[in-house]
Amino acid sequence: LANMAKGGHKDVTIKWDGSPAVIFGRDEKGKFVFTDKSGFGAKGYAGKTQSGDDLENMLLTRGKGGDKSDSYKAFAANMKDVFDEYEKAVPKKHRGYFKGDLLYFNKPDLVSGAYRFKPNLVQYTVQADSDLGKRIAKSKSGIVIHRVVGPDGTEGPLSHDDYSFEGHEVLILPPVTTQEAPQVDTTSIKNLSGIINKNGAAIDALLNKSTLQNMKVSDFSNILYTYTNRCVDDNCLTNLGKDFVQWLSGSKVSRIKQGKIIEYIKQNMKGMNALWQTVSGIMRVKDDIIGQLEQQPADVKASIGNKPGGEGYVLAHPGGDMKLVNRGNFSAANRAIKREGKTMKAKEFVKEAGDFDPGEIDFM
């Protein structure tokens, strides 16, 4: 995070909130395949569909239950509709597959000089006279690609050569980088470094897997994660950690395990306090950076409801890409929608859509 103020902002790209996840490309014989994540790895049926009709039929017939909902039928029809465009976009000499998230099935509507599309939770607005807007104008469907996929499902990073698609009907959205370096709160970062340097051993001791296993509380980290999500849901991230014991007493954790955890916390209070100080401190610095990035002039603007901001950003790093997501904004909105039932519950979705990955249901 500190490096972003020194030019590292050029390693930051918009994290697109696309859906559904698809895999497409050509097999070892050059035959084109277009399917979804579950279809690609299916064992009990032919999921690597090679025509639009087969794709639609696969989506509508897999799984248990009766007739599909109208929304699901419309989704299957849209998948069939774009099949030919994606086949034409992948060069015939190409071998291998791409994994990505669809951003739109059909060219977005033009509203007040900008294209608007909402593939999932986030609405995107792209100025029509921008370079990206001009490319959208020529397209039928848009997608953001994340990874390359081998025949066995093994995923790997994209290279520059992987963007060599043909025609204009399918727009492979390029990485959109931030324009200016944010004013990183270096004082807060120094304070965080101080907390970690002083209390790192205590935090490690608190989260020691062997100790927790011996206590039969090996899921302690998952309990902390569940508590954090509750703070997202209840908009109480500013008090993160302060009411953990109170929350624990009303949670689904067994009474015996609750007693063990409370006693364990008393013995490791230094590590527990430092843990939440670290998490909250990182969150404040990160959210401040996200807020600045979202205020910068850009060809792409994101919003959730009436609030500016999208899913966040991705920071490229040698140790692995890092997501910069505002938990109090995107995460809260995403979880609220699922709680209110505006997306299908995972078990309902599996019943209707077969072995679809329940994690890929937001497009509904």
CSV table of N, CA and C in Angstrom, one decimal, residues 77-214:
chain,number,residue,atom,x,y,z
A,77,ALA,N,-30.8,-18.5,-23.1
A,77,ALA,CA,-31.0,-18.0,-24.5
A,77,ALA,C,-29.9,-17.0,-24.8
A,78,ASN,N,-29.6,-16.1,-23.8
A,78,ASN,CA,-28.5,-15.1,-24.1
A,78,ASN,C,-27.1,-15.8,-24.3
A,79,MET,N,-26.9,-16.9,-23.5
A,79,MET,CA,-25.6,-17.7,-23.7
A,79,MET,C,-25.6,-18.2,-25.1
A,80,LYS,N,-26.7,-18.8,-25.6
A,80,LYS,CA,-26.8,-19.3,-26.9
A,80,LYS,C,-26.5,-18.2,-28.0
A,81,ASP,N,-27.1,-17.1,-27.7
A,81,ASP,CA,-27.1,-16.0,-28.7
A,81,ASP,C,-25.7,-15.5,-28.9
A,82,VAL,N,-24.8,-15.5,-27.9
A,82,VAL,CA,-23.5,-14.9,-28.1
A,82,VAL,C,-22.4,-16.0,-28.5
A,83,PHE,N,-22.9,-17.2,-28.6
A,83,PHE,CA,-21.9,-18.3,-28.9
A,83,PHE,C,-21.1,-18.1,-30.2
A,84,ASP,N,-21.8,-17.7,-31.2
A,84,ASP,CA,-21.2,-17.5,-32.5
A,84,ASP,C,-20.2,-16.4,-32.5
A,85,GLU,N,-20.5,-15.3,-31.8
A,85,GLU,CA,-19.6,-14.2,-31.7
A,85,GLU,C,-18.3,-14.5,-31.1
A,86,TYR,N,-18.4,-15.3,-30.0
A,86,TYR,CA,-17.1,-15.7,-29.3
A,86,TYR,C,-16.3,-16.7,-30.1
A,87,GLU,N,-17.0,-17.5,-30.9
A,87,GLU,CA,-16.3,-18.5,-31.8
A,87,GLU,C,-15.5,-17.7,-32.8
A,88,LYS,N,-16.1,-16.7,-33.4
A,88,LYS,CA,-15.4,-15.9,-34.4
A,88,LYS,C,-14.3,-15.1,-33.9
A,89,ALA,N,-14.4,-14.7,-32.6
A,89,ALA,CA,-13.4,-13.9,-32.0
A,89,ALA,C,-12.1,-14.7,-31.7
A,90,VAL,N,-12.2,-16.0,-31.4
A,90,VAL,CA,-11.0,-16.8,-31.1
A,90,VAL,C,-10.3,-17.3,-32.4
A,91,PRO,N,-9.1,-16.9,-32.6
A,91,PRO,CA,-8.4,-17.3,-33.9
A,91,PRO,C,-8.4,-18.8,-34.0
A,92,LYS,N,-8.6,-19.3,-35.3
A,92,LYS,CA,-8.6,-20.7,-35.5
A,92,LYS,C,-7.4,-21.4,-35.2
A,93,LYS,N,-6.2,-20.7,-35.2
A,93,LYS,CA,-5.0,-21.4,-34.9
A,93,LYS,C,-4.7,-21.5,-33.4
A,94,HIS,N,-5.6,-20.8,-32.6
A,94,HIS,CA,-5.4,-20.8,-31.1
A,94,HIS,C,-5.7,-22.2,-30.5
A,95,ARG,N,-5.0,-22.6,-29.5
A,95,ARG,CA,-5.3,-23.8,-28.7
A,95,ARG,C,-5.3,-23.4,-27.3
A,96,GLY,N,-6.3,-23.8,-26.6
A,96,GLY,CA,-6.4,-23.5,-25.1
A,96,GLY,C,-7.7,-22.7,-24.9
A,97,TYR,N,-7.8,-22.4,-23.6
A,97,TYR,CA,-9.1,-21.7,-23.1
A,97,TYR,C,-8.8,-20.5,-22.3
A,98,PHE,N,-9.9,-19.7,-22.2
A,98,PHE,CA,-9.8,-18.5,-21.4
A,98,PHE,C,-11.0,-18.5,-20.4
A,99,LYS,N,-10.7,-18.0,-19.2
A,99,LYS,CA,-11.7,-17.9,-18.2
A,99,LYS,C,-12.0,-16.4,-17.9
A,100,GLY,N,-13.2,-16.0,-17.9
A,100,GLY,CA,-13.6,-14.6,-17.7
A,100,GLY,C,-15.0,-14.4,-17.2
A,101,ASP,N,-15.4,-13.2,-16.9
A,101,ASP,CA,-16.7,-12.8,-16.5
A,101,ASP,C,-17.4,-11.9,-17.6
A,102,LEU,N,-18.6,-12.3,-18.0
A,102,LEU,CA,-19.3,-11.5,-19.0
A,102,LEU,C,-19.7,-10.2,-18.4
A,103,LEU,N,-19.6,-9.1,-19.2
A,103,LEU,CA,-20.0,-7.8,-18.7
A,103,LEU,C,-21.3,-7.4,-19.4
A,104,TYR,N,-21.6,-7.8,-20.6
A,104,TYR,CA,-22.8,-7.6,-21.2
A,104,TYR,C,-23.0,-8.6,-22.4
A,105,PHE,N,-24.3,-9.0,-22.6
A,105,PHE,CA,-24.6,-9.9,-23.7
A,105,PHE,C,-24.8,-9.1,-25.0
A,106,ASN,N,-25.4,-7.9,-24.9
A,106,ASN,CA,-25.7,-7.1,-26.0
A,106,ASN,C,-25.2,-5.7,-25.7
A,107,LYS,N,-24.9,-5.0,-26.8
A,107,LYS,CA,-24.3,-3.6,-26.6
A,107,LYS,C,-25.1,-2.8,-25.7
A,108,PRO,N,-24.5,-2.2,-24.7
A,108,PRO,CA,-25.2,-1.4,-23.7
A,108,PRO,C,-26.0,-0.2,-24.2
A,109,ASP,N,-27.0,0.2,-23.5
A,109,ASP,CA,-27.7,1.4,-23.9
A,109,ASP,C,-26.9,2.6,-23.8
A,110,LEU,N,-27.1,3.6,-24.7
A,110,LEU,CA,-26.4,4.9,-24.7
A,110,LEU,C,-27.3,5.9,-23.9
A,111,VAL,N,-26.8,6.4,-22.8
A,111,VAL,CA,-27.6,7.3,-22.0
A,111,VAL,C,-26.8,8.6,-21.7
A,112,SER,N,-27.3,9.7,-22.2
A,112,SER,CA,-26.6,11.0,-22.0
A,112,SER,C,-25.1,10.9,-22.3
A,113,GLY,N,-24.8,10.4,-23.5
A,113,GLY,CA,-23.5,10.3,-24.0
A,113,GLY,C,-22.6,9.3,-23.4
A,114,ALA,N,-23.2,8.3,-22.7
A,114,ALA,CA,-22.3,7.3,-22.1
A,114,ALA,C,-23.1,5.9,-22.1
A,115,TYR,N,-22.3,4.9,-22.2
A,115,TYR,CA,-22.8,3.5,-22.2
A,115,TYR,C,-22.9,3.0,-20.8
A,116,ARG,N,-24.1,2.5,-20.5
A,116,ARG,CA,-24.3,2.0,-19.1
A,116,ARG,C,-24.6,0.5,-19.2
A,117,PHE,N,-24.0,-0.3,-18.3
A,117,PHE,CA,-24.2,-1.7,-18.2
A,117,PHE,C,-24.0,-2.2,-16.8
A,118,LYS,N,-24.8,-3.2,-16.4
A,118,LYS,CA,-24.8,-3.6,-15.0
A,118,LYS,C,-24.9,-5.2,-15.0
A,119,PRO,N,-23.7,-5.8,-15.1
A,119,PRO,CA,-23.7,-7.3,-15.2
A,119,PRO,C,-24.0,-8.0,-13.9
A,120,ASN,N,-23.9,-7.3,-12.8
A,120,ASN,CA,-24.1,-7.9,-11.5
A,120,ASN,C,-24.6,-6.9,-10.5
A,121,LEU,N,-23.8,-6.5,-9.5
A,121,LEU,CA,-24.3,-5.5,-8.5
A,121,LEU,C,-23.9,-4.1,-8.9
A,122,VAL,N,-22.7,-4.0,-9.6
A,122,VAL,CA,-22.2,-2.7,-9.9
A,122,VAL,C,-22.6,-2.2,-11.3
A,123,GLN,N,-23.0,-0.9,-11.4
A,123,GLN,CA,-23.3,-0.4,-12.7
A,123,GLN,C,-22.1,0.4,-13.2
A,124,TYR,N,-21.8,0.2,-14.5
A,124,TYR,CA,-20.7,0.9,-15.1
A,124,TYR,C,-21.1,1.9,-16.1
A,125,THR,N,-20.5,3.1,-16.1
A,125,THR,CA,-20.8,4.1,-17.1
A,125,THR,C,-19.5,4.5,-17.8
A,126,VAL,N,-19.5,4.3,-19.1
A,126,VAL,CA,-18.3,4.6,-20.0
A,126,VAL,C,-18.7,5.7,-21.0
A,127,GLN,N,-17.9,6.7,-21.0
A,127,GLN,CA,-18.2,7.8,-21.9
A,127,GLN,C,-18.0,7.3,-23.4
A,128,ALA,N,-19.0,7.7,-24.2
A,128,ALA,CA,-19.1,7.2,-25.5
A,128,ALA,C,-17.9,7.7,-26.4
A,129,ASP,N,-17.4,8.9,-26.1
A,129,ASP,CA,-16.4,9.5,-26.9
A,129,ASP,C,-15.0,9.1,-26.4
A,130,SER,N,-14.9,8.2,-25.4
A,130,SER,CA,-13.6,7.8,-25.0
A,130,SER,C,-13.1,6.6,-25.9
A,131,ASP,N,-11.9,6.2,-25.8
A,131,ASP,CA,-11.4,5.1,-26.6
A,131,ASP,C,-12.1,3.9,-26.3
A,132,LEU,N,-12.4,3.6,-25.0
A,132,LEU,CA,-13.1,2.4,-24.6
A,132,LEU,C,-14.6,2.5,-25.1
A,133,GLY,N,-15.2,3.7,-25.0
A,133,GLY,CA,-16.5,3.9,-25.5
A,133,GLY,C,-16.7,3.6,-27.0
A,134,LYS,N,-15.7,4.0,-27.7
A,134,LYS,CA,-15.7,3.8,-29.2
A,134,LYS,C,-15.6,2.3,-29.5
A,135,ARG,N,-14.9,1.6,-28.7
A,135,ARG,CA,-14.8,0.1,-28.9
A,135,ARG,C,-16.1,-0.6,-28.5
A,136,ILE,N,-16.8,-0.1,-27.4
A,136,ILE,CA,-18.1,-0.6,-27.0
A,136,ILE,C,-19.1,-0.4,-28.1
A,137,ALA,N,-19.0,0.7,-28.8
A,137,ALA,CA,-20.0,1.0,-29.9
A,137,ALA,C,-19.9,0.0,-31.0
A,138,LYS,N,-18.8,-0.6,-31.2
A,138,LYS,CA,-18.6,-1.6,-32.3
A,138,LYS,C,-18.9,-3.0,-31.9
A,139,SER,N,-19.1,-3.2,-30.6
A,139,SER,CA,-19.2,-4.6,-30.0
A,139,SER,C,-20.7,-5.0,-29.9
A,140,LYS,N,-20.8,-6.3,-29.7
A,140,LYS,CA,-22.1,-6.9,-29.3
A,140,LYS,C,-22.1,-7.4,-27.9
A,141,SER,N,-21.0,-8.0,-27.5
A,141,SER,CA,-20.8,-8.6,-26.2
A,141,SER,C,-19.5,-8.1,-25.6
A,142,GLY,N,-19.4,-8.0,-24.3
A,142,GLY,CA,-18.2,-7.6,-23.6
A,142,GLY,C,-17.8,-8.6,-22.5
A,143,ILE,N,-16.5,-8.8,-22.3
A,143,ILE,CA,-16.1,-9.7,-21.3
A,143,ILE,C,-14.7,-9.2,-20.7
A,144,VAL,N,-14.5,-9.5,-19.5
A,144,VAL,CA,-13.2,-9.3,-18.9
A,144,VAL,C,-12.6,-10.7,-18.6
A,145,ILE,N,-11.4,-10.9,-19.1
A,145,ILE,CA,-10.7,-12.2,-19.0
A,145,ILE,C,-9.7,-12.1,-17.8
A,146,HIS,N,-9.7,-13.2,-17.0
A,146,HIS,CA,-8.8,-13.2,-15.8
A,146,HIS,C,-7.7,-14.2,-16.0
A,147,ARG,N,-7.9,-15.4,-16.6
A,147,ARG,CA,-6.9,-16.4,-16.6
A,147,ARG,C,-7.0,-17.2,-17.9
A,148,VAL,N,-5.9,-18.0,-18.1
A,148,VAL,CA,-5.9,-19.0,-19.2
A,148,VAL,C,-6.1,-20.3,-18.5
A,149,VAL,N,-6.8,-21.3,-19.2
A,149,VAL,CA,-7.1,-22.6,-18.6
A,149,VAL,C,-6.6,-23.7,-19.6
A,150,GLY,N,-6.0,-24.7,-19.0
A,150,GLY,CA,-5.6,-25.8,-19.7
A,150,GLY,C,-6.7,-26.8,-19.9
A,151,PRO,N,-6.5,-27.9,-20.7
A,151,PRO,CA,-7.5,-28.9,-21.0
A,151,PRO,C,-8.0,-29.6,-19.7
A,152,ASP,N,-7.1,-29.7,-18.7
A,152,ASP,CA,-7.4,-30.4,-17.4
A,152,ASP,C,-8.0,-29.4,-16.4
A,153,GLY,N,-8.2,-28.2,-16.8
A,153,GLY,CA,-8.8,-27.2,-15.9
A,153,GLY,C,-7.7,-26.4,-15.1
A,154,THR,N,-6.4,-26.7,-15.3
A,154,THR,CA,-5.4,-25.9,-14.6
A,154,THR,C,-5.3,-24.5,-15.1
A,155,GLU,N,-5.3,-23.6,-14.2
A,155,GLU,CA,-5.3,-22.1,-14.6
A,155,GLU,C,-4.0,-21.5,-14.5
A,156,GLY,N,-3.7,-20.5,-15.3
A,156,GLY,CA,-2.5,-19.8,-15.3
A,156,GLY,C,-2.7,-18.3,-15.6
A,157,PRO,N,-1.6,-17.5,-15.5
A,157,PRO,CA,-1.8,-16.1,-15.7
A,157,PRO,C,-1.9,-15.7,-17.2
A,158,LEU,N,-2.5,-14.6,-17.5
A,158,LEU,CA,-2.6,-14.1,-18.9
A,158,LEU,C,-1.2,-13.5,-19.3
A,159,SER,N,-1.0,-13.6,-20.6
A,159,SER,CA,0.2,-12.9,-21.1
A,159,SER,C,-0.3,-11.8,-22.1
A,160,HIS,N,0.5,-11.0,-22.6
A,160,HIS,CA,0.1,-10.0,-23.6
A,160,HIS,C,-0.4,-10.6,-24.8
A,161,ASP,N,0.2,-11.7,-25.2
A,161,ASP,CA,-0.3,-12.4,-26.5
A,161,ASP,C,-1.7,-13.0,-26.4
A,162,ASP,N,-2.2,-13.1,-25.1
A,162,ASP,CA,-3.5,-13.7,-25.0
A,162,ASP,C,-4.6,-12.8,-25.3
A,163,TYR,N,-4.3,-11.5,-25.7
A,163,TYR,CA,-5.4,-10.6,-26.0
A,163,TYR,C,-5.5,-10.4,-27.5
A,164,SER,N,-5.0,-11.3,-28.3
A,164,SER,CA,-5.0,-11.3,-29.8
A,164,SER,C,-6.3,-11.9,-30.3
A,165,PHE,N,-7.4,-11.2,-30.1
A,165,PHE,CA,-8.7,-11.7,-30.6
A,165,PHE,C,-9.0,-11.1,-31.9
A,166,GLU,N,-10.0,-11.6,-32.6
A,166,GLU,CA,-10.3,-11.2,-34.0
A,166,GLU,C,-11.7,-10.5,-34.0
A,167,GLY,N,-11.8,-9.5,-34.8
A,167,GLY,CA,-13.1,-8.8,-35.0
A,167,GLY,C,-13.4,-7.8,-33.9
A,168,HIS,N,-14.6,-7.2,-34.0
A,168,HIS,CA,-15.0,-6.2,-33.0
A,168,HIS,C,-16.2,-6.6,-32.2
A,169,GLU,N,-16.9,-7.7,-32.6
A,169,GLU,CA,-18.1,-8.0,-31.9
A,169,GLU,C,-18.0,-8.4,-30.5
A,170,VAL,N,-16.9,-9.0,-30.1
A,170,VAL,CA,-16.6,-9.3,-28.7
A,170,VAL,C,-15.5,-8.4,-28.3
A,171,LEU,N,-15.8,-7.6,-27.3
A,171,LEU,CA,-14.9,-6.7,-26.7
A,171,LEU,C,-14.2,-7.3,-25.5
A,172,ILE,N,-12.9,-7.6,-25.6
A,172,ILE,CA,-12.2,-8.1,-24.4
A,172,ILE,C,-11.7,-6.8,-23.7
A,173,LEU,N,-12.3,-6.5,-22.6
A,173,LEU,CA,-12.0,-5.3,-21.9
A,173,LEU,C,-10.6,-5.4,-21.4
A,174,PRO,N,-9.8,-4.4,-21.7
A,174,PRO,CA,-8.4,-4.4,-21.3
A,174,PRO,C,-8.3,-3.9,-19.8
A,175,PRO,N,-7.2,-4.2,-19.1
A,175,PRO,CA,-7.0,-3.7,-17.8
A,175,PRO,C,-7.1,-2.2,-17.8
A,176,VAL,N,-7.9,-1.6,-16.9
A,176,VAL,CA,-8.1,-0.1,-16.8
A,176,VAL,C,-7.3,0.3,-15.6
A,177,THR,N,-6.2,1.0,-15.8
A,177,THR,CA,-5.3,1.3,-14.6
A,177,THR,C,-5.7,2.7,-14.1
A,178,THR,N,-5.3,2.9,-12.8
A,178,THR,CA,-5.6,4.2,-12.2
A,178,THR,C,-4.7,5.3,-12.8
A,179,GLN,N,-5.1,6.5,-12.7
A,179,GLN,CA,-4.4,7.6,-13.4
A,179,GLN,C,-3.3,8.3,-12.6
A,180,GLU,N,-3.7,8.5,-11.3
A,180,GLU,CA,-2.8,9.3,-10.5
A,180,GLU,C,-2.5,8.5,-9.2
A,181,ALA,N,-1.3,8.8,-8.6
A,181,ALA,CA,-0.9,8.2,-7.3
A,181,ALA,C,-1.8,8.8,-6.2
A,182,PRO,N,-2.3,8.0,-5.4
A,182,PRO,CA,-3.1,8.5,-4.2
A,182,PRO,C,-2.2,9.1,-3.1
A,183,GLN,N,-2.8,9.9,-2.3
A,183,GLN,CA,-2.1,10.4,-1.1
A,183,GLN,C,-2.2,9.4,0.0
A,184,VAL,N,-1.2,8.5,0.0
A,184,VAL,CA,-1.3,7.4,1.0
A,184,VAL,C,-0.9,7.9,2.4
A,185,ASP,N,-1.7,7.5,3.4
A,185,ASP,CA,-1.5,7.9,4.8
A,185,ASP,C,-0.3,7.2,5.3
A,186,THR,N,0.9,7.7,5.1
A,186,THR,CA,2.1,7.1,5.5
A,186,THR,C,2.2,7.0,7.0
A,187,THR,N,1.6,8.0,7.7
A,187,THR,CA,1.7,8.0,9.2
A,187,THR,C,1.0,6.8,9.7
A,188,SER,N,-0.2,6.5,9.2
A,188,SER,CA,-1.0,5.3,9.6
A,188,SER,C,-0.2,4.0,9.3
A,189,ILE,N,0.4,4.0,8.1
A,189,ILE,CA,1.2,2.8,7.8
A,189,ILE,C,2.4,2.6,8.7
A,190,LYS,N,3.0,3.6,9.1
A,190,LYS,CA,4.1,3.5,10.0
A,190,LYS,C,3.6,3.0,11.4
A,191,ASN,N,2.5,3.6,11.8
A,191,ASN,CA,1.9,3.1,13.1
A,191,ASN,C,1.5,1.6,13.0
A,192,LEU,N,1.0,1.2,11.9
A,192,LEU,CA,0.7,-0.2,11.7
A,192,LEU,C,1.9,-1.1,11.8
A,193,SER,N,3.0,-0.6,11.1
A,193,SER,CA,4.3,-1.4,11.1
A,193,SER,C,4.7,-1.5,12.6
A,194,GLY,N,4.6,-0.4,13.3
A,194,GLY,CA,5.0,-0.4,14.7
A,194,GLY,C,4.2,-1.5,15.5
A,195,ILE,N,2.9,-1.5,15.3
A,195,ILE,CA,2.0,-2.5,16.0
A,195,ILE,C,2.4,-3.9,15.7
A,196,ILE,N,2.7,-4.1,14.4
A,196,ILE,CA,3.1,-5.5,14.0
A,196,ILE,C,4.4,-5.9,14.5
A,197,ASN,N,5.4,-5.0,14.4
A,197,ASN,CA,6.7,-5.3,14.9
A,197,ASN,C,6.7,-5.6,16.4
A,198,LYS,N,5.9,-4.8,17.2
A,198,LYS,CA,5.8,-5.0,18.6
A,198,LYS,C,5.0,-6.2,19.0
A,199,ASN,N,4.0,-6.5,18.3
A,199,ASN,CA,3.0,-7.6,18.7
A,199,ASN,C,2.9,-8.8,17.8
A,200,GLY,N,3.8,-8.8,16.7
A,200,GLY,CA,3.7,-9.9,15.8
A,200,GLY,C,3.7,-11.3,16.4
A,201,ALA,N,4.6,-11.4,17.3
A,201,ALA,CA,4.8,-12.7,18.0
A,201,ALA,C,3.5,-13.1,18.8
A,202,ALA,N,2.9,-12.1,19.4
A,202,ALA,CA,1.6,-12.4,20.1
A,202,ALA,C,0.5,-12.7,19.2
A,203,ILE,N,0.4,-12.1,18.0
A,203,ILE,CA,-0.6,-12.4,17.1
A,203,ILE,C,-0.4,-13.8,16.6
A,204,ASP,N,0.9,-14.2,16.3
A,204,ASP,CA,1.2,-15.5,15.8
A,204,ASP,C,0.8,-16.6,16.8
A,205,ALA,N,1.1,-16.3,18.1
A,205,ALA,CA,0.7,-17.2,19.2
A,205,ALA,C,-0.8,-17.4,19.3
A,206,LEU,N,-1.6,-16.3,19.1
A,206,LEU,CA,-3.0,-16.3,19.2
A,206,LEU,C,-3.6,-17.2,18.1
A,207,LEU,N,-3.0,-17.2,16.9
A,207,LEU,CA,-3.5,-18.0,15.8
A,207,LEU,C,-2.7,-19.3,15.5
A,208,ASN,N,-1.9,-19.7,16.5
A,208,ASN,CA,-1.1,-20.9,16.3
A,208,ASN,C,-2.0,-22.1,16.1
A,209,LYS,N,-1.9,-22.8,14.9
A,209,LYS,CA,-2.8,-23.9,14.6
A,209,LYS,C,-2.7,-25.1,15.5
A,210,SER,N,-1.4,-25.4,15.9
A,210,SER,CA,-1.2,-26.6,16.7
A,210,SER,C,-1.9,-26.4,18.1
A,211,THR,N,-1.7,-25.2,18.6
A,211,THR,CA,-2.4,-24.9,19.9
A,211,THR,C,-3.9,-25.0,19.8
A,212,LEU,N,-4.5,-24.4,18.8
A,212,LEU,CA,-5.9,-24.4,18.6
A,212,LEU,C,-6.4,-25.8,18.3
A,213,GLN,N,-5.7,-26.6,17.6
A,213,GLN,CA,-6.1,-28.0,17.4
A,213,GLN,C,-6.1,-28.8,18.7
A,214,ASN,N,-5.1,-28.6,19.5
A,214,ASN,CA,-5.1,-29.3,20.8
A,214,ASN,C,-6.2,-28.9,21.7
